[in-house]
Tab-separated table of N, CA and C in Angstrom:
chain	number	residue	atom	x	y	z
A	16	MET	N	-11.072	-46.834	-1.650
A	16	MET	CA	-9.914	-47.249	-0.875
A	16	MET	C	-9.616	-48.720	-1.146
A	17	LYS	N	-8.354	-49.049	-1.186
A	17	LYS	CA	-7.931	-50.438	-1.393
A	17	LYS	C	-7.323	-50.990	-0.118
A	18	ASN	N	-7.811	-52.176	0.272
A	18	ASN	CA	-7.221	-52.812	1.446
A	18	ASN	C	-6.053	-53.696	1.019
A	19	THR	N	-5.296	-54.192	1.996
A	19	THR	CA	-4.164	-55.067	1.746
A	19	THR	C	-4.656	-56.372	1.133
A	20	LYS	N	-4.074	-56.762	0.017
A	20	LYS	CA	-4.476	-57.988	-0.683
A	20	LYS	C	-3.848	-59.217	-0.044
A	21	GLY	N	-4.336	-60.361	-0.463
A	21	GLY	CA	-3.762	-61.614	0.006
A	21	GLY	C	-4.490	-62.158	1.214
A	22	GLU	N	-4.029	-63.279	1.693
A	22	GLU	CA	-4.642	-63.904	2.857
A	22	GLU	C	-4.129	-63.239	4.132
A	23	TRP	N	-5.050	-62.875	5.009
A	23	TRP	CA	-4.693	-62.325	6.311
A	23	TRP	C	-4.777	-63.444	7.330
A	24	ARG	N	-3.946	-63.368	8.355
A	24	ARG	CA	-4.025	-64.365	9.415
A	24	ARG	C	-3.625	-63.728	10.743
A	25	ILE	N	-3.930	-64.441	11.797
A	25	ILE	CA	-3.623	-63.989	13.153
A	25	ILE	C	-2.233	-64.482	13.535
A	26	MET	N	-1.481	-63.638	14.229
A	26	MET	CA	-0.143	-64.017	14.678
A	26	MET	C	0.066	-63.477	16.094
A	27	GLN	N	0.689	-64.280	16.919
A	27	GLN	CA	1.065	-63.838	18.266
A	27	GLN	C	2.498	-63.312	18.204
A	28	CYS	N	2.710	-62.127	18.744
A	28	CYS	CA	4.040	-61.509	18.709
A	28	CYS	C	4.448	-61.072	20.115
A	29	LEU	N	5.732	-61.153	20.380
A	29	LEU	CA	6.258	-60.614	21.634
A	29	LEU	C	6.334	-59.101	21.525
A	30	VAL	N	5.937	-58.423	22.568
A	30	VAL	CA	5.971	-56.964	22.593
A	30	VAL	C	7.348	-56.519	23.048
A	31	LYS	N	7.910	-55.532	22.357
A	31	LYS	CA	9.236	-55.034	22.702
A	31	LYS	C	9.194	-53.662	23.365
A	32	LYS	N	8.011	-53.083	23.503
A	32	LYS	CA	7.884	-51.765	24.133
A	32	LYS	C	8.197	-51.891	25.622
A	33	ALA	N	8.788	-50.870	26.187
A	33	ALA	CA	9.269	-50.916	27.570
A	33	ALA	C	8.191	-51.311	28.575
A	34	ASP	N	7.008	-50.728	28.474
A	34	ASP	CA	5.958	-50.985	29.458
A	34	ASP	C	5.377	-52.393	29.353
A	35	TYR	N	5.497	-53.017	28.196
A	35	TYR	CA	4.871	-54.323	27.966
A	35	TYR	C	5.880	-55.382	27.529
A	36	HIS	N	7.149	-55.133	27.703
A	36	HIS	CA	8.201	-56.028	27.222
A	36	HIS	C	7.988	-57.460	27.726
A	37	GLY	N	8.066	-58.415	26.787
A	37	GLY	CA	7.928	-59.815	27.140
A	37	GLY	C	6.510	-60.348	27.059
A	38	GLN	N	5.519	-59.457	26.994
A	38	GLN	CA	4.136	-59.893	26.846
A	38	GLN	C	3.858	-60.173	25.373
A	39	THR	N	2.767	-60.860	25.091
A	39	THR	CA	2.408	-61.110	23.698
A	39	THR	C	1.196	-60.274	23.323
A	40	GLU	N	1.110	-59.981	22.050
A	40	GLU	CA	-0.069	-59.310	21.513
A	40	GLU	C	-0.488	-60.036	20.242
A	41	THR	N	-1.751	-59.931	19.925
A	41	THR	CA	-2.280	-60.551	18.725
A	41	THR	C	-2.358	-59.496	17.642
A	42	VAL	N	-1.809	-59.818	16.479
A	42	VAL	CA	-1.853	-58.892	15.346
A	42	VAL	C	-2.378	-59.632	14.118
A	43	ILE	N	-2.865	-58.873	13.174
A	43	ILE	CA	-3.311	-59.428	11.901
A	43	ILE	C	-2.236	-59.084	10.883
A	44	VAL	N	-1.729	-60.111	10.196
A	44	VAL	CA	-0.623	-59.909	9.263
A	44	VAL	C	-1.018	-60.352	7.857
A	45	ASP	N	-0.270	-59.845	6.876
A	45	ASP	CA	-0.487	-60.235	5.485
A	45	ASP	C	0.412	-61.427	5.140
A	46	GLU	N	0.491	-61.729	3.859
A	46	GLU	CA	1.292	-62.881	3.411
A	46	GLU	C	2.770	-62.751	3.741
A	47	ASP	N	3.239	-61.505	3.916
A	47	ASP	CA	4.651	-61.257	4.222
A	47	ASP	C	4.888	-61.039	5.717
A	48	ASN	N	3.906	-61.408	6.539
A	48	ASN	CA	3.969	-61.248	7.996
A	48	ASN	C	4.079	-59.791	8.440
A	49	ARG	N	3.531	-58.888	7.654
A	49	ARG	CA	3.524	-57.466	8.029
A	49	ARG	C	2.162	-57.107	8.608
A	50	ASN	N	2.160	-56.376	9.708
A	50	ASN	CA	0.933	-55.951	10.372
A	50	ASN	C	0.093	-55.121	9.398
A	51	ILE	N	-1.173	-55.500	9.216
A	51	ILE	CA	-2.011	-54.779	8.252
A	51	ILE	C	-2.489	-53.433	8.772
A	52	LEU	N	-2.330	-53.177	10.065
A	52	LEU	CA	-2.732	-51.884	10.618
A	52	LEU	C	-1.543	-50.987	10.921
A	53	ASN	N	-0.409	-51.315	10.345
A	53	ASN	CA	0.793	-50.503	10.513
A	53	ASN	C	1.433	-50.355	9.138
A	54	ARG	N	0.795	-49.563	8.283
A	54	ARG	CA	1.221	-49.416	6.894
A	54	ARG	C	1.808	-48.038	6.633
A	55	LYS	N	2.618	-47.953	5.592
A	55	LYS	CA	3.171	-46.664	5.179
A	55	LYS	C	2.103	-45.810	4.514
A	56	ASP	N	1.143	-46.467	3.851
A	56	ASP	CA	0.071	-45.767	3.155
A	56	ASP	C	-1.138	-45.639	4.083
A	57	PRO	N	-1.442	-44.429	4.559
A	57	PRO	CA	-2.565	-44.273	5.489
A	57	PRO	C	-3.916	-44.633	4.860
A	58	THR	N	-4.037	-44.517	3.557
A	58	THR	CA	-5.281	-44.891	2.883
A	58	THR	C	-5.489	-46.398	2.955
A	59	GLU	N	-4.425	-47.168	2.738
A	59	GLU	CA	-4.502	-48.627	2.824
A	59	GLU	C	-4.803	-49.057	4.264
A	60	GLU	N	-4.163	-48.415	5.212
A	60	GLU	CA	-4.389	-48.725	6.625
A	60	GLU	C	-5.847	-48.456	7.005
A	61	ALA	N	-6.397	-47.338	6.534
A	61	ALA	CA	-7.796	-46.990	6.821
A	61	ALA	C	-8.747	-48.001	6.176
A	62	ALA	N	-8.443	-48.436	4.959
A	62	ALA	CA	-9.278	-49.429	4.283
A	62	ALA	C	-9.265	-50.748	5.051
A	63	ASN	N	-8.114	-51.141	5.570
A	63	ASN	CA	-8.009	-52.365	6.375
A	63	ASN	C	-8.844	-52.235	7.648
A	64	ALA	N	-8.775	-51.089	8.289
A	64	ALA	CA	-9.536	-50.865	9.523
A	64	ALA	C	-11.038	-50.903	9.250
A	65	LEU	N	-11.472	-50.332	8.144
A	65	LEU	CA	-12.895	-50.366	7.786
A	65	LEU	C	-13.374	-51.796	7.560
A	66	LEU	N	-12.558	-52.591	6.896
A	66	LEU	CA	-12.924	-53.985	6.647
A	66	LEU	C	-13.028	-54.765	7.958
A	67	ILE	N	-12.099	-54.544	8.866
A	67	ILE	CA	-12.136	-55.211	10.163
A	67	ILE	C	-13.378	-54.767	10.950
A	68	ALA	N	-13.678	-53.476	10.913
A	68	ALA	CA	-14.840	-52.961	11.635
A	68	ALA	C	-16.147	-53.545	11.102
A	69	ALA	N	-16.192	-53.853	9.808
A	69	ALA	CA	-17.400	-54.412	9.195
A	69	ALA	C	-17.505	-55.926	9.370
A	70	ALA	N	-16.453	-56.562	9.863
A	70	ALA	CA	-16.407	-58.023	9.934
A	70	ALA	C	-17.585	-58.663	10.679
A	71	PRO	N	-18.006	-58.165	11.840
A	71	PRO	CA	-19.133	-58.821	12.521
A	71	PRO	C	-20.416	-58.818	11.674
A	72	GLU	N	-20.696	-57.696	11.015
A	72	GLU	CA	-21.887	-57.616	10.172
A	72	GLU	C	-21.743	-58.498	8.936
A	73	LEU	N	-20.547	-58.544	8.366
A	73	LEU	CA	-20.315	-59.405	7.201
A	73	LEU	C	-20.490	-60.879	7.564
A	74	LEU	N	-20.027	-61.262	8.743
A	74	LEU	CA	-20.175	-62.647	9.192
A	74	LEU	C	-21.651	-63.009	9.331
A	75	GLU	N	-22.422	-62.157	9.973
A	75	GLU	CA	-23.851	-62.442	10.139
A	75	GLU	C	-24.571	-62.467	8.797
A	76	ALA	N	-24.243	-61.547	7.910
A	76	ALA	CA	-24.860	-61.534	6.578
A	76	ALA	C	-24.509	-62.800	5.807
A	77	GLY	N	-23.262	-63.250	5.926
A	77	GLY	CA	-22.843	-64.482	5.266
A	77	GLY	C	-23.599	-65.688	5.775
A	78	LYS	N	-23.801	-65.755	7.098
A	78	LYS	CA	-24.553	-66.864	7.678
A	78	LYS	C	-26.001	-66.858	7.201
A	79	GLN	N	-26.606	-65.668	7.180
A	79	GLN	CA	-27.994	-65.553	6.708
A	79	GLN	C	-28.100	-65.919	5.237
A	80	ALA	N	-27.151	-65.456	4.435
A	80	ALA	CA	-27.151	-65.775	3.008
A	80	ALA	C	-27.024	-67.273	2.786
A	81	MET	N	-26.172	-67.934	3.559
A	81	MET	CA	-25.975	-69.366	3.411
A	81	MET	C	-27.278	-70.119	3.703
A	82	ILE	N	-27.979	-69.726	4.743
A	82	ILE	CA	-29.251	-70.364	5.084
A	82	ILE	C	-30.258	-70.199	3.951
A	83	LEU	N	-30.372	-68.973	3.440
A	83	LEU	CA	-31.341	-68.714	2.363
A	83	LEU	C	-30.958	-69.417	1.064
A	84	LEU	N	-29.683	-69.401	0.728
A	84	LEU	CA	-29.239	-70.066	-0.496
A	84	LEU	C	-29.483	-71.573	-0.435
A	85	GLU	N	-29.163	-72.172	0.717
A	85	GLU	CA	-29.381	-73.617	0.857
A	85	GLU	C	-30.865	-73.973	0.770
A	86	LYS	N	-31.711	-73.064	1.208
A	86	LYS	CA	-33.149	-73.330	1.225
A	86	LYS	C	-33.795	-73.132	-0.142
A	87	TYR	N	-33.354	-72.116	-0.906
A	87	TYR	CA	-34.080	-71.732	-2.117
A	87	TYR	C	-33.360	-71.968	-3.445
A	88	VAL	N	-32.072	-72.248	-3.425
A	88	VAL	CA	-31.328	-72.415	-4.688
A	88	VAL	C	-30.931	-73.884	-4.843
A	89	PRO	N	-31.170	-74.470	-6.029
A	89	PRO	CA	-30.784	-75.869	-6.240
A	89	PRO	C	-29.291	-76.081	-5.979
A	90	LYS	N	-28.965	-77.172	-5.313
A	90	LYS	CA	-27.578	-77.459	-4.900
A	90	LYS	C	-26.594	-77.465	-6.062
A	91	LYS	N	-27.017	-77.882	-7.257
A	91	LYS	CA	-26.084	-77.961	-8.382
A	91	LYS	C	-25.532	-76.584	-8.759
A	92	TYR	N	-26.208	-75.504	-8.359
A	92	TYR	CA	-25.732	-74.154	-8.671
A	92	TYR	C	-24.895	-73.555	-7.543
A	93	LEU	N	-24.824	-74.233	-6.423
A	93	LEU	CA	-24.184	-73.664	-5.234
A	93	LEU	C	-22.792	-74.187	-4.913
A	94	ALA	N	-22.377	-75.261	-5.491
A	94	ALA	CA	-21.181	-75.992	-5.063
A	94	ALA	C	-19.991	-75.113	-4.727
A	95	ILE	N	-19.464	-74.370	-5.676
A	95	ILE	CA	-18.235	-73.598	-5.453
A	95	ILE	C	-18.482	-72.412	-4.531
A	96	GLY	N	-19.502	-71.644	-4.806
A	96	GLY	CA	-19.781	-70.459	-3.997
A	96	GLY	C	-20.064	-70.774	-2.545
A	97	MET	N	-20.833	-71.831	-2.309
A	97	MET	CA	-21.166	-72.197	-0.936
A	97	MET	C	-19.940	-72.681	-0.172
A	98	GLU	N	-19.069	-73.421	-0.831
A	98	GLU	CA	-17.864	-73.891	-0.153
A	98	GLU	C	-16.980	-72.709	0.234
A	99	ASN	N	-16.855	-71.722	-0.638
A	99	ASN	CA	-16.078	-70.520	-0.314
A	99	ASN	C	-16.696	-69.779	0.865
A	100	LEU	N	-18.016	-69.684	0.864
A	100	LEU	CA	-18.715	-69.017	1.962
A	100	LEU	C	-18.538	-69.786	3.261
A	101	ARG	N	-18.670	-71.110	3.217
A	101	ARG	CA	-18.466	-71.937	4.413
A	101	ARG	C	-17.054	-71.755	4.970
A	102	GLN	N	-16.059	-71.753	4.098
A	102	GLN	CA	-14.668	-71.603	4.538
A	102	GLN	C	-14.432	-70.239	5.166
A	103	ALA	N	-15.003	-69.199	4.583
A	103	ALA	CA	-14.832	-67.844	5.119
A	103	ALA	C	-15.484	-67.723	6.496
A	104	ILE	N	-16.663	-68.307	6.654
A	104	ILE	CA	-17.349	-68.269	7.954
A	104	ILE	C	-16.561	-69.078	8.980
A	105	ALA	N	-16.074	-70.245	8.591
A	105	ALA	CA	-15.270	-71.071	9.506
A	105	ALA	C	-14.017	-70.316	9.943
A	106	LYS	N	-13.365	-69.635	9.031
A	106	LYS	CA	-12.160	-68.867	9.368
A	106	LYS	C	-12.506	-67.756	10.373
A	107	ALA	N	-13.624	-67.088	10.122
A	107	ALA	CA	-14.046	-66.005	11.017
A	107	ALA	C	-14.380	-66.514	12.413
A	108	GLU	N	-14.828	-67.765	12.502
A	108	GLU	CA	-15.184	-68.348	13.780
A	108	GLU	C	-14.034	-69.130	14.415
A	109	GLY	N	-12.867	-69.079	13.780
A	109	GLY	CA	-11.686	-69.747	14.337
A	109	GLY	C	-11.720	-71.249	14.236
A	110	LYS	N	-12.405	-71.779	13.253
A	110	LYS	CA	-12.501	-73.241	13.079
A	110	LYS	C	-11.539	-73.718	12.027
């Protein structure tokens, strides 16, 4: 399964449904501001949902990997990869 490509981000949207009109909801959107869980392709939507469901475990694994890499791998080999990992963890933690 292929998930939606590109950078995902959080967006606050006004709800237009009758029961919730005027309230806001939080959605995850792609680069074109389209909700990643409201797709025409059900396979893509399912892949996005699986990735979101795995996010807590991926975050913890990333944190553990960062600790081990910093401890056992020489810094000269870590520069780019570690910065990408740090940025991904910071994004997941809302920093």
